[in-house]
Tab-separated table of C-alpha atoms in Angstrom:
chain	number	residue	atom	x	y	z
A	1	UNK	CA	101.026	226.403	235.467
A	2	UNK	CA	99.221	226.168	232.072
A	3	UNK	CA	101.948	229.203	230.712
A	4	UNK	CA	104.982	226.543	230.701
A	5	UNK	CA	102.620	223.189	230.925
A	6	UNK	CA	100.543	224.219	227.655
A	7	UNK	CA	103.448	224.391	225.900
A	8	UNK	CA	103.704	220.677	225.856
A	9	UNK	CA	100.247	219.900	225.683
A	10	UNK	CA	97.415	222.775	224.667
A	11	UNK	CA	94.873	220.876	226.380
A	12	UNK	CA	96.238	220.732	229.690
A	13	UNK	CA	94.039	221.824	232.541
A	14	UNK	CA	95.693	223.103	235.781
A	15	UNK	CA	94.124	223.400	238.688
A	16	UNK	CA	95.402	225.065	242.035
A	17	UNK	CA	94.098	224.769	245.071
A	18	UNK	CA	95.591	226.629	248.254
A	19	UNK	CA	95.005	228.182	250.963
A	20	UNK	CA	94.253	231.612	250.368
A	21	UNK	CA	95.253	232.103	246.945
A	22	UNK	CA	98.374	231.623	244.604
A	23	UNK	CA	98.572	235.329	244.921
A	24	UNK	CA	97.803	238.137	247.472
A	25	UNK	CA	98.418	238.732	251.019
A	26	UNK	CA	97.351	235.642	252.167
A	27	UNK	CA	99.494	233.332	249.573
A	28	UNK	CA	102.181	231.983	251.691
A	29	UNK	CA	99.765	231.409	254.575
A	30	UNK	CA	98.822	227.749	255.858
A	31	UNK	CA	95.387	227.078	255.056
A	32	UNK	CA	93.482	224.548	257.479
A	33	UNK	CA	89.760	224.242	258.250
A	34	UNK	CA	89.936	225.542	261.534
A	35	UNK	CA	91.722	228.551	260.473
A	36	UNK	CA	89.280	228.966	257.354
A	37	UNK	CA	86.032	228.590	259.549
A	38	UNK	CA	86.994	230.656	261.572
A	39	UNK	CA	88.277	233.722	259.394
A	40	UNK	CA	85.509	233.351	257.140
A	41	UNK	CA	82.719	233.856	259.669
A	42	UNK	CA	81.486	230.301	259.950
A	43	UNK	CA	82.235	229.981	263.402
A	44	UNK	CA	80.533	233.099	264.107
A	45	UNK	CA	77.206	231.900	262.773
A	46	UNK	CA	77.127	228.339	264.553
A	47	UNK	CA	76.531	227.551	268.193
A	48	UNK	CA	74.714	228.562	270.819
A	49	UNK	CA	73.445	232.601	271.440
A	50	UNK	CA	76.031	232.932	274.732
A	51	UNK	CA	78.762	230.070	273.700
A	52	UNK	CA	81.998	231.105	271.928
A	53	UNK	CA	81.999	230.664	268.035
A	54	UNK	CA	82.121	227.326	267.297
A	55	UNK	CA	83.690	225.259	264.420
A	56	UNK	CA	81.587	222.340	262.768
A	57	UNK	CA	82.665	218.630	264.097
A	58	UNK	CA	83.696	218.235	260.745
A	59	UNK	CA	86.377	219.684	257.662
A	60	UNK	CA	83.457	221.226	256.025
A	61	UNK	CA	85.852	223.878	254.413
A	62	UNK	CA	88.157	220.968	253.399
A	63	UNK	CA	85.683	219.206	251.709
A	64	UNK	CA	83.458	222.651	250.141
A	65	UNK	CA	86.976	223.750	248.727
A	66	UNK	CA	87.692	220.108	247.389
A	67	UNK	CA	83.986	220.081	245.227
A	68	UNK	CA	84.812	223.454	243.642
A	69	UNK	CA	88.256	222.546	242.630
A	70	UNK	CA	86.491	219.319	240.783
A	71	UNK	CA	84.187	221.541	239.229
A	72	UNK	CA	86.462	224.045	237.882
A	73	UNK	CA	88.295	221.178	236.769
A	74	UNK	CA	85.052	219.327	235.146
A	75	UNK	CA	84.451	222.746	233.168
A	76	UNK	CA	88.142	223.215	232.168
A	77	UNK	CA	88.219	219.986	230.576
A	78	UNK	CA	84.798	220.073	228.626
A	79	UNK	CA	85.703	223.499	227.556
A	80	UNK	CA	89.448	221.902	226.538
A	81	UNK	CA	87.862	218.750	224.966
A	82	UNK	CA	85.558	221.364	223.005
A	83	UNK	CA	88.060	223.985	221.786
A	84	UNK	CA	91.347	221.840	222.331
A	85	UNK	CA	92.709	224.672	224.460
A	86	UNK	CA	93.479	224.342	228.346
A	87	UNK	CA	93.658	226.754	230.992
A	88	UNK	CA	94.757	227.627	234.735
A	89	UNK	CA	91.822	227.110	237.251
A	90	UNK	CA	92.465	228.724	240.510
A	91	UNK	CA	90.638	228.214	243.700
A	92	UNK	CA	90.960	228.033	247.666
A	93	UNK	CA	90.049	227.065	251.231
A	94	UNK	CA	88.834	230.864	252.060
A	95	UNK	CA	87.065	231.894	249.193
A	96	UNK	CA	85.376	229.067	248.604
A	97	UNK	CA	84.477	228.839	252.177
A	98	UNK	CA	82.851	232.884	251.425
A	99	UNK	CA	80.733	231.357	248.642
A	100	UNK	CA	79.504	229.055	250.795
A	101	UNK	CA	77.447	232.056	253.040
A	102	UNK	CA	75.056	232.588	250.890
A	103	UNK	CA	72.025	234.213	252.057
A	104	UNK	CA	73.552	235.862	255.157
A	105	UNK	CA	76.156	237.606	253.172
A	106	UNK	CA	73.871	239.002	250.467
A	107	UNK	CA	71.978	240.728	253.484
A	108	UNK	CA	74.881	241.854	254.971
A	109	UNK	CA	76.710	243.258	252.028
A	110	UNK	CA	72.818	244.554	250.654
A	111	UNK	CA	71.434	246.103	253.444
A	112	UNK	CA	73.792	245.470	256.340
A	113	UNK	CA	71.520	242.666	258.474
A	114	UNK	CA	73.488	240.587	260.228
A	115	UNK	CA	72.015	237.428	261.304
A	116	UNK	CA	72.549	235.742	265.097
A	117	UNK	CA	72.749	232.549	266.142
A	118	UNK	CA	69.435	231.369	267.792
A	119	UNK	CA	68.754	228.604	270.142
A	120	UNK	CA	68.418	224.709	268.619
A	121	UNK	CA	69.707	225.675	265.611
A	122	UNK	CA	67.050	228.291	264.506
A	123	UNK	CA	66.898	229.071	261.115
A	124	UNK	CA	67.426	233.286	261.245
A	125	UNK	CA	63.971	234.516	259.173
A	126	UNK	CA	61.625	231.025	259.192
A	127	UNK	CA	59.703	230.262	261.776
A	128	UNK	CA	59.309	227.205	262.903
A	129	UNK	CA	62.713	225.618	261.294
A	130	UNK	CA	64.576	224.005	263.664
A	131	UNK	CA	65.613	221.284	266.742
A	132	UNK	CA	63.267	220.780	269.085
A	133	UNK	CA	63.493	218.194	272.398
A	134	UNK	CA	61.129	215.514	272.873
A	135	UNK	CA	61.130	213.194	275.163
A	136	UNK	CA	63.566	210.897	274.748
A	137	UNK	CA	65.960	212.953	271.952
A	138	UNK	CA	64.986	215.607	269.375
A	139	UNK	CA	63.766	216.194	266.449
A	140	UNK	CA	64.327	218.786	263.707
A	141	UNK	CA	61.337	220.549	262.118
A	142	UNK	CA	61.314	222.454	258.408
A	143	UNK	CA	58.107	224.587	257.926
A	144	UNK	CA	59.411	227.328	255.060
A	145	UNK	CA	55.851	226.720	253.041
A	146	UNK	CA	52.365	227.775	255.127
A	147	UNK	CA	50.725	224.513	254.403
A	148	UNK	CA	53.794	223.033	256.485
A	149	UNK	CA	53.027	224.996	259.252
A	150	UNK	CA	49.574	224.207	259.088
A	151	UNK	CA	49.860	220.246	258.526
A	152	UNK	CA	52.337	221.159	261.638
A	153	UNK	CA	49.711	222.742	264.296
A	154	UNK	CA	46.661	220.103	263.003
A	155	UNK	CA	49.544	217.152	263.769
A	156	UNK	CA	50.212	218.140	267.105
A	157	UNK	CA	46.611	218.635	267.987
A	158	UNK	CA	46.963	222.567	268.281
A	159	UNK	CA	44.753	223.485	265.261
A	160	UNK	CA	43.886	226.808	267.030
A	161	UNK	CA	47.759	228.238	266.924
A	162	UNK	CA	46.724	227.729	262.725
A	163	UNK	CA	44.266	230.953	263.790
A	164	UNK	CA	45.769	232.653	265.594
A	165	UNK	CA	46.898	236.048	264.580
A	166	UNK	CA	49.914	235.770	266.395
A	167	UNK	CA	50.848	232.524	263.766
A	168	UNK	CA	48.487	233.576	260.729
A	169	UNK	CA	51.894	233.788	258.375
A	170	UNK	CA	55.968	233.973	258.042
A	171	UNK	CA	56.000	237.857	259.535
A	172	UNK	CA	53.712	236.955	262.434
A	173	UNK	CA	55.609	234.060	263.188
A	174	UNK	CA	58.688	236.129	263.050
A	175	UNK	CA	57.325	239.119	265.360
A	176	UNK	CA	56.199	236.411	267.610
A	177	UNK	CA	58.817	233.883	267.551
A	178	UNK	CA	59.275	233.322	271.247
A	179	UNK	CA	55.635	232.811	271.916
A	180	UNK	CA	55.031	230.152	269.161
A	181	UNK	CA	58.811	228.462	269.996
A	182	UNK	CA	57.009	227.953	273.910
A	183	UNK	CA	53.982	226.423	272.802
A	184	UNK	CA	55.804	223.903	270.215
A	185	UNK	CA	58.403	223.273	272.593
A	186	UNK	CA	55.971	222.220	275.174
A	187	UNK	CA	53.973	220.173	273.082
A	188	UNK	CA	57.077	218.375	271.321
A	189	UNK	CA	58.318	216.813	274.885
A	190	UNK	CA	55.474	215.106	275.493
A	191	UNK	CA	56.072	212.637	272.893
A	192	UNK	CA	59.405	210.382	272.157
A	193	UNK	CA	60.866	210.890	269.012
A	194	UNK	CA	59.432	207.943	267.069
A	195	UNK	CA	55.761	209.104	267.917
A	196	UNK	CA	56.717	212.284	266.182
A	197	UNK	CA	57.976	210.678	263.462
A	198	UNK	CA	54.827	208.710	262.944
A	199	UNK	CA	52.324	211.348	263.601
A	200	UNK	CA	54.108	213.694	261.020
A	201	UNK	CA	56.305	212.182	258.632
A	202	UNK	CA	54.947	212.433	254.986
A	203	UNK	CA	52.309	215.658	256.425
A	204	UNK	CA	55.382	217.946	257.570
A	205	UNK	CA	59.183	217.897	256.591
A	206	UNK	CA	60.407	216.045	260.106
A	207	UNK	CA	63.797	213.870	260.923
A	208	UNK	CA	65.368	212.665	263.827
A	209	UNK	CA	68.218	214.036	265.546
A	210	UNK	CA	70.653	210.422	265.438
A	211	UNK	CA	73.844	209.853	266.430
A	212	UNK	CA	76.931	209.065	264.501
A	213	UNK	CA	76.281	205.329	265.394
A	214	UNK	CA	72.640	205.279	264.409
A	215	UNK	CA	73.662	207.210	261.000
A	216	UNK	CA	76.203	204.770	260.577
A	217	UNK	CA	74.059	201.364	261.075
A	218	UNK	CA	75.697	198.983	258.457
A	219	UNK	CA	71.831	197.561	257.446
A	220	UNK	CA	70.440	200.959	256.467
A	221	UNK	CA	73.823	202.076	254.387
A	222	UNK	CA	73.696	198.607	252.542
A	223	UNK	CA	70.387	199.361	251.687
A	224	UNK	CA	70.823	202.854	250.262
A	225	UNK	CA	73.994	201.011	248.364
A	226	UNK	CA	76.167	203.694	250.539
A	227	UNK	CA	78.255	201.102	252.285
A	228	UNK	CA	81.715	200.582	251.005
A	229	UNK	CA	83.944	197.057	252.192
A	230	UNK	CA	87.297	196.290	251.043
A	231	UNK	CA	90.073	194.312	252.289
A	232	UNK	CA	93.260	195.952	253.078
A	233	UNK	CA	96.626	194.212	252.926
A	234	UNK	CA	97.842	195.796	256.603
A	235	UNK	CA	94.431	196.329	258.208
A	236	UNK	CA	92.184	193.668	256.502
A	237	UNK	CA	88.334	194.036	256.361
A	238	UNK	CA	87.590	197.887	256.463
A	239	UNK	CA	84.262	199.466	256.383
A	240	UNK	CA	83.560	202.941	254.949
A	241	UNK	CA	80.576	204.898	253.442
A	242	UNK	CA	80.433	205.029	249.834
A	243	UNK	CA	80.307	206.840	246.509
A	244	UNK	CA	76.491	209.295	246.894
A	245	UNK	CA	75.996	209.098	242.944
A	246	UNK	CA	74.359	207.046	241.169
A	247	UNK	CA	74.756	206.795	237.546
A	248	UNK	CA	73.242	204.507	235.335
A	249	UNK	CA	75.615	202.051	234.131
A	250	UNK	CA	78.115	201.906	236.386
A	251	UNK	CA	78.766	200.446	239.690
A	252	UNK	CA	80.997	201.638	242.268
A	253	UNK	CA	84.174	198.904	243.200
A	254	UNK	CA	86.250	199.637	246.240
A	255	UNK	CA	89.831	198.886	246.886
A	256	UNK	CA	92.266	200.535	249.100
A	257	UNK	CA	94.664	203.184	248.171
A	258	UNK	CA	98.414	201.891	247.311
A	259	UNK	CA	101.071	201.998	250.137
A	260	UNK	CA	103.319	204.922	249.799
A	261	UNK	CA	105.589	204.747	246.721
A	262	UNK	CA	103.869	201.855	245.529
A	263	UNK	CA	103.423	202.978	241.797
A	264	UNK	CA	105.760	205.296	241.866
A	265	UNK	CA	107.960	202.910	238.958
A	266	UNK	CA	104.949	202.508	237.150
A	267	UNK	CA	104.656	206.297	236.769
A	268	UNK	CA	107.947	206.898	236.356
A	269	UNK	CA	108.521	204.668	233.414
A	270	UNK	CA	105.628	206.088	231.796
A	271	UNK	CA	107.809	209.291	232.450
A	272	UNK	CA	110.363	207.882	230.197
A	273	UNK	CA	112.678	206.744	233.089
A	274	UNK	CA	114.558	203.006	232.895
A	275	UNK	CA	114.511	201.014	235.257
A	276	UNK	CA	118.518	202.285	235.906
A	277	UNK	CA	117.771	205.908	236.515
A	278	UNK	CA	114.669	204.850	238.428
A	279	UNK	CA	117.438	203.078	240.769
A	280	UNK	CA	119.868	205.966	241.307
A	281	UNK	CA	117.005	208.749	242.010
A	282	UNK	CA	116.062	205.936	244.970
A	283	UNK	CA	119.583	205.588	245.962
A	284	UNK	CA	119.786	209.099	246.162
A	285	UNK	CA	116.831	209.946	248.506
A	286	UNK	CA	114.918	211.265	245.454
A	287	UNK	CA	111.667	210.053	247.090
A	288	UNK	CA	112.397	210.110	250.794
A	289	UNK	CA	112.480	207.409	252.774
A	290	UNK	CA	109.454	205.436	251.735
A	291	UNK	CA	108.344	205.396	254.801
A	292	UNK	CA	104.643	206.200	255.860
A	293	UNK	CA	103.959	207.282	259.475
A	294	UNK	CA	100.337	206.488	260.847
A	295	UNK	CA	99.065	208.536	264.226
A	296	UNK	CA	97.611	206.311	266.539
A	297	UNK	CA	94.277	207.816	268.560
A	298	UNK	CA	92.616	206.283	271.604
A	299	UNK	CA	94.462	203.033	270.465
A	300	UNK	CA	92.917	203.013	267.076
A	301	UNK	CA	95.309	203.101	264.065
A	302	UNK	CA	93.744	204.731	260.953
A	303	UNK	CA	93.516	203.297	257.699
């Protein structure tokens, strides 16, 4: 902590980052992203109407809790390079996973609304903003400005729905949700995806619905400079998506990440340590076995 850390350096910036909390009820709890999505009320928002609660394919609450611990740390040090005084920053899994509700929250804790989940991912109070089939896949659809809904209807050739006082604004929409939802969902599997795309990309915020393989194509990421490629001394070439900043002046290099214990010397002489004492801690088991143990899944070993 910064209390016996500062007293070596002022600067110093600590940063924690648990599961629940350094302190509290929920401070010697394990803190995973299943366990966080699902005690935070993630789960409860995401999947289908009738299905279970559902946790997202990926460690969202991993990675959400990761970003804020870089920020806090980003501020600490600015502030520290500014006044040359450091400080504790404290954050974790659940909390930062509560920040991340947003506007469903506030209208909970404001006027107690509680929002549903809705069929192809429905946004709760915008209407239409959401997945819709077509007729070879899906697409997803963003109308939260009037002219989108209107560039929308005259795309699709149903200009009239544009008239209609069922459709004439957001609260119409809203009251009439299911009727409008019909219409648009009829219309939208007529067409394959890529007719869509053409007949309303750049009129009406549109994408495709891909799959981790067509997100993934190696062409498009070395286009958008998002593909990284390194060699790696035990599993050679490896492929991997890259750094989503750019900043002028610098460019992104990629290596692989040393093999447990590998600068663990280098750190400790910079520690003070000789190469002697270095030597008994490792003779004494002071860093384990060295030994790193890779799961194997489906046959595939990870890097």
């Amino acid at each position: 902590t910064y209390e016996v850390l500062g007293q070596i350096n002022p600067a110093i910036v600590c940063v924690a980052l648990t599961g629940y909390g350094r302190e509290g009820p929920g401070a010697r709890l394990p803190g995973y992203d299943a366990l966080i999505q699902a005690e935070s009320g993630w789960a409860s928002l995401t999947g289908a109407p009738d299905g279970p609660p559902t946790k997202s394919s990926l460690s969202l609450a991993d990675y959400i809790a990761g970003l804020t611990a870089v920020l806090g740390l980003t501020v600490g040090l600015f502030d520290a390079r500014r006044t040359g005084i450091g400080r504790d920053v404290d954050t974790n899994l659940y909390d930062s996973a509560l920040a991340m509700l947003s506007y469903p929250a506030t209208w909970f804790l404001s006027s107690g609304f509680m929002t549903s989940r809705l069929e192809m991912s429905a946004h709760p109070s915008v209407v239409p903003f959401q997945f819709f089939a077509t007729l070879d896949g899906y697409v997803a659809i963003a109308s939260p400005k009037e002219k989108f809904f209107r560039s929308l209807a005259d795309g699709m050739d149903l200009g009239d729905i544009g008239a209609d006082p069922r459709f004439t604004d957001f609260e119409a929409r809203g009251r009439h949700r299911s009727e409008l939802l019909a219409i648009l969902s009829t219309r939208f599997a007529e067409r394959t995806t890529a007719e869509w795309l053409e007949r309303l990309r750049g009129r009406v915020p549109i994408a495709p619905v891909r799959s981790l393989e067509e997100a993934l194509d190696v062409d498009d990421l070395r286009e958008r400079s998002m593909l990284a490629e390194y060699e790696h001394p035990a599993f050679g070439a490896v492929r991997s998506v890259g750094l989503p900043l750019t900043m002028g002046g610098f460019e992104p290099t990629y290596t692989p990440g040393p093999a447990l214990g590998a600068d663990g010397d280098a750190i400790l002489a910079e520690l003070g340590y000789d190469k002697a004492a270095i030597a008994r801690l490792r003779a004494d088991g002071a860093f384990g076995s060295g030994t790193a143990t890779a799961v194997v899944v489906d046959g595939v070993e990870p890097v």
